[in-house]
């Protein structure tokens, strides 16, 4: 509206300036017109009377002439008429002003008009010759000049009013036109934005006009700019992830591959089907992402009711409450599971990659099984792929060989492999008897992701030591067998807000309910630890920390309890079995030694559903994550996400990837029991205001760097890579055509090396204008660094 008014005022000002500029000409024209009007009427009067005057010139007709002249003088605007002969006034009508003299009238061959004033009477004298000039007989008509002037000023007023009217009318019209134009622009822009929001950026049906095209172009540029900074600033959520996917990878097919399935169908003791969400960081991260992207998730069907739940193609739509993607199950025999999962993956690679001082075990039979099962997964990907170039998201150390196997079968696939556990230094990895094959398998990926830059560096160093390949340290890429894989850090996270927060009781109620369930007085301070029963998690070490706390601060006995919720996992393996036994014994021993009205350490060894886990988080004063070594650790992030009251303290191991992001936690060395005891005490005595400050910063961090951002970064990077590859393919084609036509090579764009040129630009933003994707790698490098 303000714009419309502005246009109106401008139009008004312009019109007024124009009116002022033409005003002198307009008034002169009006004067002339008024004068001319009197003259014309005078002439008409004379023409009508001329013959009669001539016929009455004889002296005897004097009376009749006088009567005629009186009649003529009665005409409108006429003051008087007279007859001049030889310079004397022979006869005049009665109104002839005193002082009139025939001699004052200019003489001419034709009629003559003169202005004259006679004692306050303003007149215009018209003189008409009636004879030859020698005789000098003239008929004079005196017109009232005041009338002329009055008409002139009336005309001026009219002109002024008309100009003002035109000015205001023009302004109103200009405002109206401006309003209409602005309105249709606004509608166009709104529709274009709507289209863009709904992912129809390529096909803006509402704005097919030129304006629409312009807007679309501008929007897509803006959109690109936005997405270029997205990874840093944008609020990532399922919707933005979906939009990113639709815009950047339109029509693409997403296939997730992991060992662990996101939903396990189990039959309970009554034969009833129960659906369980496994205790797996991988699943809690990937599941919301797959829900947002749709597609297919291929995983091992490990539940007792899994076979019953699938269709004839081993597929079932999940989540059960709101199906949005396909879960394709792979069946493994006990023998396969023994060798592939328990053996090679969890007795070999798991302890190899985690510094927990558990010796890895490598058996040839396990390795064979691992290879075979990886083949099975690769075949399933090929069978599920509907297009030759799907985006395949391979998860974790169970499937290290699958990327190469898939690459061999689907050369155009974009394979993103994410390694959820740490990658050790090259010396440590060097003890693996199958290191070359594992690295070769992983380098079938287009992008290989780790949680931290540190693990990326370890991987590149390992490749350098283990196999012959081309390593580009500037772009962190490795080329093997003619295919380039980019190594990138992508810190994994959780969904925000977490689904498990839905329906949670307020914190005071959760505190009450949990203390009641654990048989604790209401004022007891509670610490929680929640994870799989795994030796890498430092469960025993934190118990030693509790022991140190109670030894140093015995006043806390009966006022503090540590509750460890641990989901049994990989229990077939001796290390896991013994850990559980050892933990149970240690919990008992510490509780007994310190005494008190209840056990100071309560160990609950069972699976907890996410809702229960979040209730525990909300009920506790502190949460401890004391991993001896961990890729990321999502429990730490979940605790932060659970505390919407901004209270509670996180104690976090320096050896968990999460400590890089959650610096406001109390960072501890889990090997130092005394320091952990001190950290417990610090957490229990921390002021509410300090808790709030720390928690607020951590919550902001987890909210912004959520799992949609994690997936979004990988998918946007994949999109950049695909575009880059498409350009390279076009150049190859063009070059081939030129060669066929025997054209000199120099006529084509020259590339020092297609790979290096593409890779370096993609990674560090040095790509020329021909590449719209140049800055992505730049962003990736900086923000993960
Ligand atoms: O930490 C790596 C990881 O793959 C997690 O994502 C997951 O929680 C766990 O290991 C695997 O557990 P499981 O053997 O029960 O699938």
PDB file of C-alpha atoms and ligand atoms in Angstrom, residues 259-260 279-283 341 346 350 354 396-398 420-421 532 537 569-570 630-631, ligand 1:
ATOM      1  CA  UNK A 259      23.026 -55.380   9.329  1.00  0.00           C
ATOM      2  CA  UNK A 260      20.610 -54.298  12.059  1.00  0.00           C
ATOM      3  CA  UNK A 279      18.926 -50.561  21.014  1.00  0.00           C
ATOM      4  CA  UNK A 280      21.173 -49.300  18.258  1.00  0.00           C
ATOM      5  CA  UNK A 281      22.613 -45.891  17.631  1.00  0.00           C
ATOM      6  CA  UNK A 282      22.639 -46.653  13.935  1.00  0.00           C
ATOM      7  CA  UNK A 283      18.939 -47.415  13.924  1.00  0.00           C
ATOM      8  CA  UNK A 341      28.250 -61.127  12.646  1.00  0.00           C
ATOM      9  CA  UNK A 346      32.266 -58.407  16.401  1.00  0.00           C
ATOM     10  CA  UNK A 350      34.871 -54.292  16.565  1.00  0.00           C
ATOM     11  CA  UNK A 354      37.910 -49.638  19.395  1.00  0.00           C
ATOM     12  CA  UNK A 396      28.905 -49.766   9.257  1.00  0.00           C
ATOM     13  CA  UNK A 397      31.633 -52.304   9.736  1.00  0.00           C
ATOM     14  CA  UNK A 398      29.445 -55.338   9.012  1.00  0.00           C
ATOM     15  CA  UNK A 420      29.796 -45.793  12.600  1.00  0.00           C
ATOM     16  CA  UNK A 421      32.741 -46.826  14.742  1.00  0.00           C
ATOM     17  CA  UNK A 532      24.117 -51.803  25.240  1.00  0.00           C
ATOM     18  CA  UNK A 537      31.124 -48.348  26.988  1.00  0.00           C
ATOM     19  CA  UNK A 569      23.958 -57.626  23.326  1.00  0.00           C
ATOM     20  CA  UNK A 570      26.121 -60.157  21.484  1.00  0.00           C
ATOM     21  CA  UNK A 630      33.226 -44.495  20.763  1.00  0.00           C
ATOM     22  CA  UNK A 631      32.630 -43.223  17.232  1.00  0.00           C
TER      23      UNK A 631
HETATM   24  O1  LIG B   1      28.332 -48.247  17.321  1.00  0.00           O
HETATM   25  C1  LIG B   1      28.210 -48.813  16.078  1.00  0.00           C
HETATM   26  C2  LIG B   1      26.980 -49.630  16.009  1.00  0.00           C
HETATM   27  O2  LIG B   1      26.717 -50.087  14.733  1.00  0.00           O
HETATM   28  C3  LIG B   1      25.826 -48.863  16.510  1.00  0.00           C
HETATM   29  O3  LIG B   1      25.292 -48.064  15.560  1.00  0.00           O
HETATM   30  C4  LIG B   1      24.953 -49.928  17.022  1.00  0.00           C
HETATM   31  O4  LIG B   1      24.306 -49.431  18.114  1.00  0.00           O
HETATM   32  C5  LIG B   1      25.899 -51.059  17.321  1.00  0.00           C
HETATM   33  O5  LIG B   1      27.093 -50.729  16.804  1.00  0.00           O
HETATM   34  C6  LIG B   1      25.500 -52.359  16.712  1.00  0.00           C
HETATM   35  O6  LIG B   1      24.856 -53.103  17.592  1.00  0.00           O
HETATM   36  P1  LIG B   1      24.291 -54.493  17.174  1.00  0.00           P
HETATM   37  O7  LIG B   1      25.441 -55.418  17.050  1.00  0.00           O
HETATM   38  O8  LIG B   1      23.377 -54.869  18.267  1.00  0.00           O
HETATM   39  O9  LIG B   1      23.593 -54.257  15.917  1.00  0.00           O
END
